[in-house]
PDB file of C-alpha atoms and ligand atoms in Angstrom:
ATOM      1  CA  MET A   1      79.932 111.608  94.801  1.00 65.00           C
ATOM      2  CA  THR A   2      80.674 111.718  91.073  1.00 85.00           C
ATOM      3  CA  ILE A   3      82.552 109.007  89.346  1.00 95.00           C
ATOM      4  CA  GLU A   4      83.583 109.055  85.729  1.00 98.00           C
ATOM      5  CA  ASN A   5      83.684 106.027  83.491  1.00 98.00           C
ATOM      6  CA  LEU A   6      86.999 106.001  81.592  1.00 98.00           C
ATOM      7  CA  SER A   7      86.744 102.761  79.638  1.00 98.00           C
ATOM      8  CA  SER A   8      84.473  99.741  79.121  1.00 98.00           C
ATOM      9  CA  ASN A   9      85.440  96.430  77.551  1.00 98.00           C
ATOM     10  CA  LYS A  10      83.178  93.419  77.188  1.00 98.00           C
ATOM     11  CA  SER A  11      84.937  90.324  78.470  1.00 98.00           C
ATOM     12  CA  PHE A  12      83.577  86.765  78.811  1.00 98.00           C
ATOM     13  CA  GLY A  13      80.027  88.098  78.671  1.00 98.00           C
ATOM     14  CA  GLY A  14      80.674  90.610  81.484  1.00 98.00           C
ATOM     15  CA  TRP A  15      82.372  94.004  81.544  1.00 98.00           C
ATOM     16  CA  HIS A  16      85.782  95.334  82.522  1.00 98.00           C
ATOM     17  CA  LYS A  17      85.421  99.017  83.372  1.00 98.00           C
ATOM     18  CA  GLN A  18      87.779 101.731  84.603  1.00 98.00           C
ATOM     19  CA  TYR A  19      86.602 104.701  86.639  1.00 98.00           C
ATOM     20  CA  GLN A  20      88.014 107.907  88.062  1.00 98.00           C
ATOM     21  CA  HIS A  21      86.677 109.570  91.197  1.00 98.00           C
ATOM     22  CA  GLU A  22      87.684 112.153  93.760  1.00 98.00           C
ATOM     23  CA  SER A  23      88.830 110.406  96.933  1.00 98.00           C
ATOM     24  CA  LYS A  24      88.138 112.168 100.217  1.00 98.00           C
ATOM     25  CA  SER A  25      90.482 110.002 102.260  1.00 98.00           C
ATOM     26  CA  LEU A  26      93.379 110.334  99.792  1.00 98.00           C
ATOM     27  CA  ASN A  27      92.709 113.948  98.913  1.00 98.00           C
ATOM     28  CA  CYS A  28      93.250 113.374  95.182  1.00 98.00           C
ATOM     29  CA  ASN A  29      91.678 111.830  92.089  1.00 98.00           C
ATOM     30  CA  MET A  30      91.890 108.053  91.976  1.00 98.00           C
ATOM     31  CA  GLN A  31      91.396 105.460  89.295  1.00 98.00           C
ATOM     32  CA  PHE A  32      90.127 101.908  89.854  1.00 98.00           C
ATOM     33  CA  ALA A  33      88.948  99.004  87.705  1.00 98.00           C
ATOM     34  CA  ILE A  34      86.055  96.610  88.198  1.00 98.00           C
ATOM     35  CA  TYR A  35      85.174  93.381  86.426  1.00 98.00           C
ATOM     36  CA  LEU A  36      81.420  92.751  86.486  1.00 98.00           C
ATOM     37  CA  PRO A  37      80.477  89.195  85.514  1.00 98.00           C
ATOM     38  CA  PRO A  38      77.461  88.595  83.240  1.00 98.00           C
ATOM     39  CA  GLN A  39      75.341  87.535  86.264  1.00 97.00           C
ATOM     40  CA  ALA A  40      75.578  91.021  87.825  1.00 96.00           C
ATOM     41  CA  THR A  41      72.317  92.917  87.308  1.00 92.00           C
ATOM     42  CA  GLN A  42      70.391  95.307  89.554  1.00 88.00           C
ATOM     43  CA  SER A  43      68.098  92.438  90.559  1.00 92.00           C
ATOM     44  CA  THR A  44      70.926  89.921  91.064  1.00 94.00           C
ATOM     45  CA  PRO A  45      73.872  91.513  92.859  1.00 97.00           C
ATOM     46  CA  VAL A  46      77.056  89.434  93.054  1.00 98.00           C
ATOM     47  CA  PRO A  47      79.758  89.028  95.728  1.00 98.00           C
ATOM     48  CA  VAL A  48      82.975  90.965  95.272  1.00 98.00           C
ATOM     49  CA  ILE A  49      86.667  90.251  95.623  1.00 98.00           C
ATOM     50  CA  TYR A  50      89.034  93.166  96.250  1.00 98.00           C
ATOM     51  CA  TRP A  51      92.442  92.666  94.622  1.00 99.00           C
ATOM     52  CA  LEU A  52      95.407  94.617  96.013  1.00 99.00           C
ATOM     53  CA  SER A  53      98.381  94.860  93.677  1.00 99.00           C
ATOM     54  CA  GLY A  54     102.081  95.058  94.401  1.00 98.00           C
ATOM     55  CA  LEU A  55     104.820  97.653  94.091  1.00 98.00           C
ATOM     56  CA  THR A  56     104.796  99.761  90.905  1.00 98.00           C
ATOM     57  CA  CYS A  57     101.291  98.591  89.888  1.00 98.00           C
ATOM     58  CA  THR A  58      98.158 100.513  88.948  1.00 98.00           C
ATOM     59  CA  ASP A  59      94.613  99.186  88.524  1.00 98.00           C
ATOM     60  CA  GLU A  60      95.720  97.759  85.162  1.00 98.00           C
ATOM     61  CA  ASN A  61      98.355  95.103  85.952  1.00 98.00           C
ATOM     62  CA  PHE A  62      95.983  92.549  87.463  1.00 98.00           C
ATOM     63  CA  MET A  63      93.179  93.091  84.959  1.00 98.00           C
ATOM     64  CA  GLN A  64      95.522  92.791  81.970  1.00 98.00           C
ATOM     65  CA  LYS A  65      97.830  90.011  83.142  1.00 98.00           C
ATOM     66  CA  ALA A  66      96.131  87.692  85.664  1.00 98.00           C
ATOM     67  CA  GLY A  67      93.562  86.238  83.276  1.00 98.00           C
ATOM     68  CA  ALA A  68      90.897  86.264  85.987  1.00 98.00           C
ATOM     69  CA  GLN A  69      87.899  87.361  83.895  1.00 98.00           C
ATOM     70  CA  ARG A  70      86.975  83.944  82.454  1.00 98.00           C
ATOM     71  CA  ILE A  71      86.702  82.273  85.832  1.00 98.00           C
ATOM     72  CA  ALA A  72      85.097  85.302  87.521  1.00 98.00           C
ATOM     73  CA  ALA A  73      82.438  85.187  84.785  1.00 98.00           C
ATOM     74  CA  GLU A  74      81.925  81.469  85.359  1.00 98.00           C
ATOM     75  CA  LEU A  75      81.647  81.875  89.143  1.00 98.00           C
ATOM     76  CA  GLY A  76      79.604  85.087  89.109  1.00 98.00           C
ATOM     77  CA  ILE A  77      82.043  87.172  91.133  1.00 98.00           C
ATOM     78  CA  ALA A  78      82.947  90.846  90.675  1.00 98.00           C
ATOM     79  CA  ILE A  79      86.596  91.884  91.097  1.00 98.00           C
ATOM     80  CA  VAL A  80      87.692  95.388  92.102  1.00 98.00           C
ATOM     81  CA  ALA A  81      91.294  96.422  91.443  1.00 99.00           C
ATOM     82  CA  PRO A  82      92.258  99.730  93.107  1.00 98.00           C
ATOM     83  CA  ASP A  83      95.448 101.670  92.483  1.00 98.00           C
ATOM     84  CA  THR A  84      98.381 101.119  94.878  1.00 98.00           C
ATOM     85  CA  SER A  85      98.778 104.685  96.196  1.00 98.00           C
ATOM     86  CA  PRO A  86      97.461 108.212  95.884  1.00 98.00           C
ATOM     87  CA  ARG A  87      98.504 109.849  92.598  1.00 98.00           C
ATOM     88  CA  GLY A  88      99.138 113.277  91.127  1.00 98.00           C
ATOM     89  CA  ASP A  89     101.719 116.007  90.630  1.00 97.00           C
ATOM     90  CA  ASP A  90     100.997 117.498  94.063  1.00 96.00           C
ATOM     91  CA  VAL A  91     101.210 114.116  95.832  1.00 98.00           C
ATOM     92  CA  ALA A  92     104.501 113.408  97.629  1.00 98.00           C
ATOM     93  CA  ASN A  93     106.734 110.962  95.793  1.00 98.00           C
ATOM     94  CA  ASP A  94     110.177 109.383  95.860  1.00 98.00           C
ATOM     95  CA  ASP A  95     112.556 108.394  93.083  1.00 97.00           C
ATOM     96  CA  SER A  96     112.706 104.783  94.252  1.00 98.00           C
ATOM     97  CA  TYR A  97     110.117 102.218  93.137  1.00 98.00           C
ATOM     98  CA  ASP A  98     109.382 101.019  96.685  1.00 98.00           C
ATOM     99  CA  LEU A  99     108.329 104.327  98.284  1.00 98.00           C
ATOM    100  CA  GLY A 100     105.787 106.976  97.328  1.00 98.00           C
ATOM    101  CA  GLN A 101     103.492 106.686  94.322  1.00 98.00           C
ATOM    102  CA  GLY A 102     102.948 103.030  93.422  1.00 98.00           C
ATOM    103  CA  ALA A 103     103.988 101.986  96.932  1.00 98.00           C
ATOM    104  CA  GLY A 104     101.295 103.065  99.393  1.00 98.00           C
ATOM    105  CA  PHE A 105     101.524  99.835 101.447  1.00 98.00           C
ATOM    106  CA  TYR A 106      97.791 100.099 102.298  1.00 98.00           C
ATOM    107  CA  ILE A 107      98.461 101.995 105.542  1.00 98.00           C
ATOM    108  CA  ASN A 108      97.531 105.425 106.933  1.00 98.00           C
ATOM    109  CA  ALA A 109     100.691 107.561 106.957  1.00 98.00           C
ATOM    110  CA  THR A 110     101.251 109.828 109.945  1.00 98.00           C
ATOM    111  CA  GLN A 111     104.526 111.488 108.896  1.00 98.00           C
ATOM    112  CA  ASN A 112     105.328 114.451 106.664  1.00 97.00           C
ATOM    113  CA  PRO A 113     105.222 114.760 103.716  1.00 98.00           C
ATOM    114  CA  TRP A 114     103.133 111.586 103.344  1.00 98.00           C
ATOM    115  CA  GLY A 115     100.219 112.052 105.742  1.00 98.00           C
ATOM    116  CA  LYS A 116      98.251 114.483 103.566  1.00 98.00           C
ATOM    117  CA  HIS A 117      97.499 111.891 100.870  1.00 98.00           C
ATOM    118  CA  TYR A 118      98.797 108.455 101.911  1.00 98.00           C
ATOM    119  CA  GLN A 119      95.708 107.123 103.718  1.00 98.00           C
ATOM    120  CA  MET A 120      95.355 103.906 101.758  1.00 98.00           C
ATOM    121  CA  TYR A 121      94.031 101.887 104.707  1.00 98.00           C
ATOM    122  CA  ASP A 122      90.966 104.130 104.998  1.00 98.00           C
ATOM    123  CA  TYR A 123      90.529 104.218 101.237  1.00 98.00           C
ATOM    124  CA  ILE A 124      90.533 100.428 100.806  1.00 98.00           C
ATOM    125  CA  ASN A 125      88.751  99.550 104.010  1.00 97.00           C
ATOM    126  CA  ASP A 126      86.052 102.167 103.960  1.00 97.00           C
ATOM    127  CA  GLU A 127      85.748 104.729 101.174  1.00 98.00           C
ATOM    128  CA  LEU A 128      86.135 102.493  98.119  1.00 98.00           C
ATOM    129  CA  PRO A 129      83.785  99.677  99.289  1.00 98.00           C
ATOM    130  CA  LYS A 130      81.088 102.281 100.049  1.00 97.00           C
ATOM    131  CA  LEU A 131      81.469 103.727  96.559  1.00 98.00           C
ATOM    132  CA  ILE A 132      81.406 100.253  94.986  1.00 98.00           C
ATOM    133  CA  LYS A 133      78.261  99.289  96.897  1.00 97.00           C
ATOM    134  CA  GLU A 134      76.479 102.536  95.926  1.00 96.00           C
ATOM    135  CA  THR A 135      77.421 102.264  92.270  1.00 97.00           C
ATOM    136  CA  PHE A 136      77.421  98.609  91.243  1.00 98.00           C
ATOM    137  CA  PRO A 137      75.186  95.544  91.772  1.00 98.00           C
ATOM    138  CA  VAL A 138      77.286  93.875  94.481  1.00 98.00           C
ATOM    139  CA  THR A 139      76.271  92.166  97.718  1.00 97.00           C
ATOM    140  CA  ASP A 140      77.699  92.732 101.188  1.00 94.00           C
ATOM    141  CA  LYS A 141      79.832  89.597 100.841  1.00 92.00           C
ATOM    142  CA  TRP A 142      83.492  90.454 100.344  1.00 96.00           C
ATOM    143  CA  ALA A 143      86.741  88.597  99.987  1.00 98.00           C
ATOM    144  CA  ILE A 144      90.193  90.112  99.626  1.00 98.00           C
ATOM    145  CA  SER A 145      93.305  88.983  97.800  1.00 98.00           C
ATOM    146  CA  GLY A 146      96.565  90.468  96.641  1.00 99.00           C
ATOM    147  CA  HIS A 147     100.147  90.116  95.501  1.00 99.00           C
ATOM    148  CA  SER A 148     103.411  90.973  97.289  1.00 98.00           C
ATOM    149  CA  MET A 149     102.795  94.432  98.860  1.00 98.00           C
ATOM    150  CA  GLY A 150      99.132  93.744  98.053  1.00 99.00           C
ATOM    151  CA  GLY A 151      99.376  90.326  99.726  1.00 98.00           C
ATOM    152  CA  HIS A 152     100.529  92.151 102.838  1.00 98.00           C
ATOM    153  CA  GLY A 153      97.582  94.528 102.371  1.00 98.00           C
ATOM    154  CA  ALA A 154      95.042  91.722 101.948  1.00 98.00           C
ATOM    155  CA  LEU A 155      96.213  89.677 104.957  1.00 98.00           C
ATOM    156  CA  MET A 156      96.515  92.784 107.136  1.00 98.00           C
ATOM    157  CA  MET A 157      93.054  94.124 106.156  1.00 98.00           C
ATOM    158  CA  ALA A 158      91.411  90.738 106.795  1.00 98.00           C
ATOM    159  CA  LEU A 159      93.124  90.209 110.153  1.00 98.00           C
ATOM    160  CA  ARG A 160      92.110  93.702 111.282  1.00 97.00           C
ATOM    161  CA  ASN A 161      88.544  93.359 109.947  1.00 97.00           C
ATOM    162  CA  PRO A 162      87.548  89.679 110.187  1.00 96.00           C
ATOM    163  CA  GLN A 163      83.851  90.597 110.237  1.00 95.00           C
ATOM    164  CA  LYS A 164      84.131  92.189 106.773  1.00 96.00           C
ATOM    165  CA  TYR A 165      85.909  89.514 104.793  1.00 97.00           C
ATOM    166  CA  SER A 166      84.700  85.938 104.401  1.00 97.00           C
ATOM    167  CA  SER A 167      88.137  84.797 103.178  1.00 98.00           C
ATOM    168  CA  VAL A 168      91.568  86.107 102.255  1.00 98.00           C
ATOM    169  CA  SER A 169      94.242  84.914  99.855  1.00 98.00           C
ATOM    170  CA  ALA A 170      97.629  86.092  98.710  1.00 99.00           C
ATOM    171  CA  PHE A 171     100.346  85.423  96.158  1.00 99.00           C
ATOM    172  CA  SER A 172     103.904  85.950  97.360  1.00 98.00           C
ATOM    173  CA  PRO A 173     102.840  88.230 100.237  1.00 99.00           C
ATOM    174  CA  ILE A 174     105.139  90.376 102.375  1.00 98.00           C
ATOM    175  CA  VAL A 175     103.900  88.660 105.551  1.00 98.00           C
ATOM    176  CA  ASN A 176     106.131  90.419 108.057  1.00 98.00           C
ATOM    177  CA  PRO A 177     106.894  93.957 106.817  1.00 98.00           C
ATOM    178  CA  VAL A 178     108.407  95.044 110.157  1.00 98.00           C
ATOM    179  CA  ASN A 179     111.162  92.500 109.487  1.00 98.00           C
ATOM    180  CA  CYS A 180     112.148  93.104 105.866  1.00 98.00           C
ATOM    181  CA  PRO A 181     113.844  95.928 103.933  1.00 98.00           C
ATOM    182  CA  TRP A 182     110.741  96.926 101.877  1.00 98.00           C
ATOM    183  CA  GLY A 183     108.618  97.206 105.019  1.00 98.00           C
ATOM    184  CA  GLU A 184     111.279  98.856 107.175  1.00 98.00           C
ATOM    185  CA  LYS A 185     111.858 101.552 104.553  1.00 98.00           C
ATOM    186  CA  ALA A 186     108.158 102.285 103.924  1.00 98.00           C
ATOM    187  CA  PHE A 187     107.025 102.073 107.559  1.00 98.00           C
ATOM    188  CA  THR A 188     109.847 104.352 108.735  1.00 98.00           C
ATOM    189  CA  ALA A 189     108.856 106.950 106.134  1.00 98.00           C
ATOM    190  CA  TYR A 190     105.075 106.688 106.546  1.00 98.00           C
ATOM    191  CA  LEU A 191     104.770 105.894 110.283  1.00 98.00           C
ATOM    192  CA  GLY A 192     107.976 107.157 111.924  1.00 98.00           C
ATOM    193  CA  ASP A 193     110.346 105.330 114.226  1.00 97.00           C
ATOM    194  CA  ASP A 194     107.974 103.843 116.813  1.00 97.00           C
ATOM    195  CA  LYS A 195     107.744 100.142 115.961  1.00 97.00           C
ATOM    196  CA  ALA A 196     104.584  99.726 118.034  1.00 98.00           C
ATOM    197  CA  ASP A 197     102.836 101.699 115.248  1.00 98.00           C
ATOM    198  CA  TRP A 198     104.348  99.441 112.597  1.00 98.00           C
ATOM    199  CA  ARG A 199     103.036  96.276 114.236  1.00 98.00           C
ATOM    200  CA  GLU A 200      99.433  97.464 113.792  1.00 98.00           C
ATOM    201  CA  TYR A 201      99.932  96.909 110.061  1.00 98.00           C
ATOM    202  CA  ASP A 202     101.994  93.709 110.173  1.00 98.00           C
ATOM    203  CA  SER A 203     100.140  90.471 109.356  1.00 98.00           C
ATOM    204  CA  THR A 204     102.447  88.245 111.384  1.00 98.00           C
ATOM    205  CA  GLU A 205     102.187  90.527 114.418  1.00 98.00           C
ATOM    206  CA  LEU A 206      98.409  90.817 113.999  1.00 98.00           C
ATOM    207  CA  LEU A 207      98.101  87.034 113.758  1.00 98.00           C
ATOM    208  CA  ARG A 208     100.224  86.631 116.895  1.00 97.00           C
ATOM    209  CA  LYS A 209      97.686  88.484 119.040  1.00 95.00           C
ATOM    210  CA  SER A 210      94.561  87.445 117.143  1.00 93.00           C
ATOM    211  CA  SER A 211      92.032  84.758 117.965  1.00 93.00           C
ATOM    212  CA  VAL A 212      90.021  85.111 114.745  1.00 92.00           C
ATOM    213  CA  GLU A 213      89.666  82.315 112.199  1.00 95.00           C
ATOM    214  CA  ILE A 214      89.425  83.516 108.646  1.00 97.00           C
ATOM    215  CA  PRO A 215      89.920  81.012 105.799  1.00 98.00           C
ATOM    216  CA  THR A 216      93.285  81.894 104.239  1.00 98.00           C
ATOM    217  CA  LEU A 217      95.136  80.679 101.141  1.00 98.00           C
ATOM    218  CA  ILE A 218      98.731  81.657 100.335  1.00 99.00           C
ATOM    219  CA  ASP A 219     100.652  80.615  97.221  1.00 99.00           C
ATOM    220  CA  GLN A 220     104.402  81.146  96.977  1.00 99.00           C
ATOM    221  CA  GLY A 221     106.755  80.473  94.067  1.00 98.00           C
ATOM    222  CA  LEU A 222     110.079  78.918  95.072  1.00 98.00           C
ATOM    223  CA  SER A 223     112.061  80.736  92.344  1.00 98.00           C
ATOM    224  CA  ASP A 224     110.830  84.125  93.572  1.00 98.00           C
ATOM    225  CA  ASN A 225     113.824  86.535  93.790  1.00 98.00           C
ATOM    226  CA  PHE A 226     112.267  88.263  96.789  1.00 98.00           C
ATOM    227  CA  LEU A 227     111.464  85.143  98.816  1.00 98.00           C
ATOM    228  CA  ALA A 228     114.287  85.025 101.351  1.00 97.00           C
ATOM    229  CA  GLU A 229     114.961  88.723 101.895  1.00 98.00           C
ATOM    230  CA  GLN A 230     111.518  90.344 101.626  1.00 98.00           C
ATOM    231  CA  LEU A 231     108.649  87.857 101.787  1.00 98.00           C
ATOM    232  CA  LYS A 232     109.652  85.369 104.528  1.00 98.00           C
ATOM    233  CA  PRO A 233     106.399  83.362 104.430  1.00 98.00           C
ATOM    234  CA  GLN A 234     107.610  80.961 107.128  1.00 98.00           C
ATOM    235  CA  ASN A 235     107.276  83.704 109.763  1.00 98.00           C
ATOM    236  CA  PHE A 236     103.515  83.654 109.170  1.00 98.00           C
ATOM    237  CA  VAL A 237     103.153  79.942 108.389  1.00 98.00           C
ATOM    238  CA  THR A 238     104.915  78.757 111.572  1.00 98.00           C
ATOM    239  CA  LEU A 239     102.716  80.958 113.730  1.00 98.00           C
ATOM    240  CA  ALA A 240      99.564  79.898 111.867  1.00 98.00           C
ATOM    241  CA  THR A 241     100.444  76.248 112.381  1.00 98.00           C
ATOM    242  CA  ASP A 242     101.115  76.787 116.102  1.00 97.00           C
ATOM    243  CA  LYS A 243      97.753  78.536 116.495  1.00 96.00           C
ATOM    244  CA  ALA A 244      95.795  76.110 114.277  1.00 97.00           C
ATOM    245  CA  PHE A 245      94.812  79.120 112.137  1.00 98.00           C
ATOM    246  CA  PRO A 246      92.905  77.991 108.998  1.00 98.00           C
ATOM    247  CA  LEU A 247      95.742  78.609 106.515  1.00 98.00           C
ATOM    248  CA  THR A 248      96.443  76.640 103.358  1.00 98.00           C
ATOM    249  CA  TYR A 249     100.022  77.431 102.315  1.00 98.00           C
ATOM    250  CA  ARG A 250     101.318  76.074  99.005  1.00 98.00           C
ATOM    251  CA  GLU A 251     104.823  76.276  97.549  1.00 98.00           C
ATOM    252  CA  HIS A 252     105.377  75.960  93.808  1.00 98.00           C
ATOM    253  CA  GLU A 253     108.663  74.758  92.327  1.00 98.00           C
ATOM    254  CA  GLY A 254     110.115  77.001  89.596  1.00 98.00           C
ATOM    255  CA  TYR A 255     107.568  79.855  89.749  1.00 98.00           C
ATOM    256  CA  ASP A 256     108.826  83.430  90.202  1.00 98.00           C
ATOM    257  CA  HIS A 257     107.323  86.704  91.504  1.00 98.00           C
ATOM    258  CA  SER A 258     105.570  87.681  88.281  1.00 98.00           C
ATOM    259  CA  TYR A 259     102.044  87.621  86.896  1.00 98.00           C
ATOM    260  CA  TYR A 260     103.038  84.423  85.011  1.00 98.00           C
ATOM    261  CA  PHE A 261     102.841  82.802  88.462  1.00 99.00           C
ATOM    262  CA  ILE A 262      99.615  84.581  89.449  1.00 99.00           C
ATOM    263  CA  SER A 263      97.850  83.662  86.208  1.00 98.00           C
ATOM    264  CA  SER A 264      98.798  79.997  86.757  1.00 98.00           C
ATOM    265  CA  PHE A 265      96.924  79.766  90.066  1.00 98.00           C
ATOM    266  CA  ILE A 266      94.340  82.592  90.066  1.00 98.00           C
ATOM    267  CA  GLU A 267      91.571  80.098  89.262  1.00 98.00           C
ATOM    268  CA  ASP A 268      92.235  78.268  92.553  1.00 98.00           C
ATOM    269  CA  HIS A 269      92.009  81.549  94.463  1.00 98.00           C
ATOM    270  CA  LEU A 270      88.711  82.609  92.912  1.00 98.00           C
ATOM    271  CA  LYS A 271      87.212  79.162  93.552  1.00 98.00           C
ATOM    272  CA  PHE A 272      88.490  79.242  97.151  1.00 98.00           C
ATOM    273  CA  HIS A 273      86.791  82.606  97.691  1.00 98.00           C
ATOM    274  CA  LYS A 274      83.599  81.502  95.952  1.00 97.00           C
ATOM    275  CA  GLU A 275      83.281  78.577  98.403  1.00 96.00           C
ATOM    276  CA  ASN A 276      83.637  80.942 101.364  1.00 96.00           C
ATOM    277  CA  LEU A 277      81.386  83.666  99.901  1.00 93.00           C
ATOM    278  CA  LYS A 278      78.380  81.316  99.937  1.00 83.00           C
TER     279      LYS A 278
HETATM  280  N1  LIG B 301     110.645  96.969  89.888  1.00 58.56           N
HETATM  281  C1  LIG B 301     111.057  96.128  90.963  1.00 58.56           C
HETATM  282  C2  LIG B 301     110.086  95.015  91.256  1.00 58.56           C
HETATM  283  C3  LIG B 301     108.691  95.441  91.199  1.00 58.56           C
HETATM  284  C4  LIG B 301     107.788  94.249  91.112  1.00 58.56           C
HETATM  285  O1  LIG B 301     108.225  93.096  90.969  1.00 58.56           O
HETATM  286  N2  LIG B 301     106.531  94.524  91.202  1.00 58.56           N
HETATM  287  C5  LIG B 301     105.575  93.465  91.208  1.00 58.56           C
HETATM  288  C6  LIG B 301     104.806  93.545  92.496  1.00 58.56           C
HETATM  289  S1  LIG B 301     105.932  93.513  93.874  1.00 58.56           S
HETATM  290  C7  LIG B 301     104.606  93.640  90.048  1.00 58.56           C
HETATM  291  O2  LIG B 301     103.502  93.138  90.099  1.00 58.56           O
HETATM  292  N3  LIG B 301     105.028  94.353  89.000  1.00 58.56           N
HETATM  293  C8  LIG B 301     104.144  94.699  87.906  1.00 58.56           C
HETATM  294  C9  LIG B 301     103.903  93.662  86.873  1.00 58.56           C
HETATM  295  O3  LIG B 301     104.574  92.610  86.870  1.00 58.56           O
HETATM  296  O4  LIG B 301     102.998  93.866  86.048  1.00 58.56           O
HETATM  297  C10 LIG B 301     112.363  95.497  90.647  1.00 58.56           C
HETATM  298  O5  LIG B 301     112.679  95.426  89.463  1.00 58.56           O
HETATM  299  O6  LIG B 301     113.041  95.027  91.583  1.00 58.56           O
END
């Protein structure tokens, strides 16, 4: 598989790099970014955190706005930031910001016209980690984190694959997509009308029937415009409490949905993952 380096920037002694490659699962060219801390050499591979971004994002939002490089360099952790959907002129799209390109929801679409390219679950869970492992000095220890739609993606991926991820964290996640307008719109388009199919990608529903214990951290801003209608963290938190699931849930007065919030607490998330990646 060929991958092309698009940019390289030295940062805190390590490197931020962007790459383009041809994705088999998505049937198009994809771009991703990786931060390699200074500790990462062929003889000393480092653990890796996958970061899944939210609606409208590319690989760039997190790397440019979260301010994660300093602490990743200190902790010796690589961070991979994929794009949020397949891309390209021949890839199905929609005029709205919450469907189509920029809004892949990390699921495998079954419906036309989406199924041909929108296979983000396979891309994130399988194809991209294989490529990362073949190309960069990373270990088999993975954690996963994300924001909003990406928080949904991170929790859902970890609950479906507890053997792969040593920990999961999320900022302002959509915890129950089958019960909110963003999720209902995307899942109807990508998966069709059968709600049994939707539940396979819903973190709250997955937690309900799960007996796994995966260390989980969720941060939520209380001035987040999307909190009541779209995010509904209590649906997940109540269930986690009932099941004694290892969740730390924190609410933060005054913080909104933006990267100003994420950059305020990203250090805690990286340290939380570092502890569990040991
Ligand atoms: N564009 C939408 C919201 C989109 C949005 O807030 N996206 C979040 C993730 S859900 C984000 O990270 N945006 C990119 C950024 O802040 O850099 C709106 O105005 O209602």
